C-alpha positions as CSV (number, residue, x, y, z in Angstrom):
1,X,-81.3,-23.4,12.9
2,X,-79.3,-20.4,13.2
3,X,-75.8,-20.0,15.2
4,X,-74.7,-16.9,16.5
5,X,-71.1,-16.0,15.8
6,X,-68.4,-13.2,16.3
7,X,-65.4,-12.4,13.7
8,X,-62.9,-10.7,15.4
9,X,-59.5,-9.0,14.5
10,X,-56.8,-11.0,15.5
11,X,-54.3,-8.6,15.5
12,X,-55.3,-6.9,19.1
13,X,-57.8,-4.2,18.0
14,X,-60.8,-5.8,19.3
15,X,-62.5,-4.8,16.0
16,X,-65.5,-7.0,14.7
17,X,-66.4,-7.9,11.1
18,X,-69.3,-6.2,10.3
19,X,-72.8,-7.7,8.4
20,X,-74.9,-5.3,6.2
21,X,-78.2,-4.8,6.7
22,X,-78.7,-7.3,3.4
23,X,-76.7,-9.9,5.4
24,X,-73.2,-9.3,3.7
25,X,-69.8,-9.4,5.6
26,X,-68.0,-6.8,5.0
27,X,-64.2,-7.1,4.5
28,X,-64.0,-4.5,1.8
29,X,-63.4,-1.9,0.6
30,X,-63.0,0.5,3.7
31,X,-64.7,3.3,2.7
32,X,-66.5,4.7,-0.5
33,X,-64.4,6.2,-3.8
34,X,-63.4,9.5,-3.8
35,X,-63.0,10.7,-8.0
36,X,-61.1,13.3,-9.6
37,X,-61.0,14.3,-13.0
38,X,-58.5,16.2,-15.1
39,X,-57.2,17.0,-18.2
40,X,-53.4,16.8,-18.3
41,X,-53.7,19.8,-21.3
42,X,-49.9,20.8,-20.6
43,X,-46.5,18.5,-21.0
44,X,-44.2,18.3,-18.2
45,X,-47.0,20.0,-15.8
46,X,-48.3,18.7,-12.8
47,X,-51.1,17.9,-11.8
48,X,-52.7,16.8,-8.5
49,X,-55.7,14.7,-8.6
50,X,-55.4,14.0,-4.2
51,X,-53.7,16.2,-1.2
52,X,-51.6,14.5,1.4
53,X,-53.5,14.5,4.4
54,X,-51.7,13.9,8.0
55,X,-52.6,10.2,9.7
56,X,-53.9,9.3,6.5
57,X,-52.9,7.1,3.4
58,X,-54.6,7.4,-0.2
59,X,-55.5,4.2,-1.8
60,X,-55.8,3.7,-5.9
61,X,-59.2,1.8,-6.8
62,X,-59.3,2.9,-10.6
63,X,-57.2,4.7,-13.2
64,X,-59.4,5.8,-16.5
65,X,-57.1,8.0,-19.3
66,X,-58.2,8.7,-22.6
67,X,-55.6,10.0,-25.3
68,X,-57.3,12.5,-27.1
69,X,-56.9,13.8,-31.1
70,X,-53.8,16.4,-29.7
71,X,-51.8,13.4,-29.1
72,X,-49.5,11.9,-31.3
73,X,-50.3,9.2,-33.5
74,X,-46.9,8.1,-34.0
75,X,-44.6,9.2,-30.7
76,X,-45.9,7.7,-27.6
77,X,-47.3,9.9,-24.7
78,X,-45.4,8.7,-21.6
79,X,-48.1,9.4,-18.9
80,X,-46.9,8.9,-15.1
81,X,-49.1,8.9,-12.1
82,X,-46.5,9.6,-9.2
83,X,-46.2,10.2,-5.3
84,X,-44.8,13.7,-4.8
85,X,-43.9,16.0,-2.1
86,X,-46.1,18.7,-2.8
87,X,-49.6,19.6,-5.3
88,X,-47.4,21.6,-7.8
89,X,-44.1,19.7,-8.2
90,X,-43.2,17.1,-11.5
91,X,-40.3,15.5,-9.4
92,X,-41.1,12.0,-9.1
93,X,-40.8,10.4,-5.7
94,X,-42.5,7.0,-6.3
95,X,-44.0,5.9,-9.8
96,X,-47.3,4.8,-8.9
97,X,-48.3,3.7,-12.7
98,X,-46.8,4.5,-16.0
99,X,-48.5,4.2,-19.4
100,X,-47.3,4.8,-22.8
101,X,-49.9,5.9,-25.1
102,X,-50.8,7.5,-28.5
103,X,-53.5,9.4,-29.9
104,X,-57.1,7.4,-29.1
105,X,-55.8,4.8,-26.9
106,X,-57.9,3.8,-24.0
107,X,-56.6,2.7,-20.2
108,X,-58.7,1.3,-17.6
109,X,-57.1,-0.3,-14.7
110,X,-58.8,-1.7,-11.3
111,X,-55.9,-1.1,-9.0
112,X,-55.0,-1.5,-5.2
113,X,-52.5,1.2,-4.9
114,X,-51.2,2.2,-1.4
115,X,-50.1,5.8,-1.6
116,X,-47.2,6.5,1.1
117,X,-48.3,8.9,4.4
118,X,-47.8,12.6,3.3
119,X,-47.5,12.3,-0.5
120,X,-49.4,13.8,-3.0
121,X,-51.0,11.7,-5.9
122,X,-49.6,14.0,-9.2
123,X,-49.9,12.9,-13.0
124,X,-47.5,14.6,-16.0
125,X,-47.7,13.4,-19.3
126,X,-45.2,14.3,-22.1
127,X,-47.8,14.9,-25.1
128,X,-51.0,16.8,-24.4
129,X,-54.4,16.0,-24.1
130,X,-54.8,12.9,-21.9
131,X,-58.0,13.0,-20.0
132,X,-57.6,11.1,-16.7
133,X,-59.7,9.8,-13.7
134,X,-58.3,8.7,-10.5
135,X,-60.8,6.9,-8.3
136,X,-60.0,6.0,-4.6
137,X,-60.4,6.5,-0.3
138,X,-58.3,7.8,2.2
139,X,-57.2,5.0,4.8
140,X,-56.5,6.2,8.8
141,X,-52.9,5.2,9.2
142,X,-52.8,3.4,12.4
143,X,-49.4,3.6,14.7
144,X,-47.5,0.9,15.6
145,X,-49.4,-1.5,13.5
146,X,-48.6,-2.4,10.3
147,X,-52.6,-2.8,9.1
148,X,-51.6,-5.4,6.6
149,X,-51.0,-2.7,4.3
150,X,-47.2,-1.7,4.8
């Protein structure tokens, strides 16, 4: 015997939970990931991964980085992923993730990092070459409601 049920958002949006054709209750992720790869090939240079989009915030779900044979074996490369006011600035508005890496280091992180609306996702390093992929998705901002994300 089955029971018909409806799961509704209690925050006033009147949104209902969804069930996929395979019977899975959809709670997350909200969207499919986008993926961008960049080679951080020059010291103290801004590498833009995701642009700011009006009315949206970016959510970083995965960071993958590898320090190749150009990176020192004895001095750490300081690798910073950060929020910025433009795609080309090395000025850090907010650090999203920072890692010290030496030659051969690999980093893979599953994350759930929410980027501020209107900010770009950039990365830079103090020693080249760092091969980096950042994955995630854009989330619509709902005005007057924190969405549980603020």
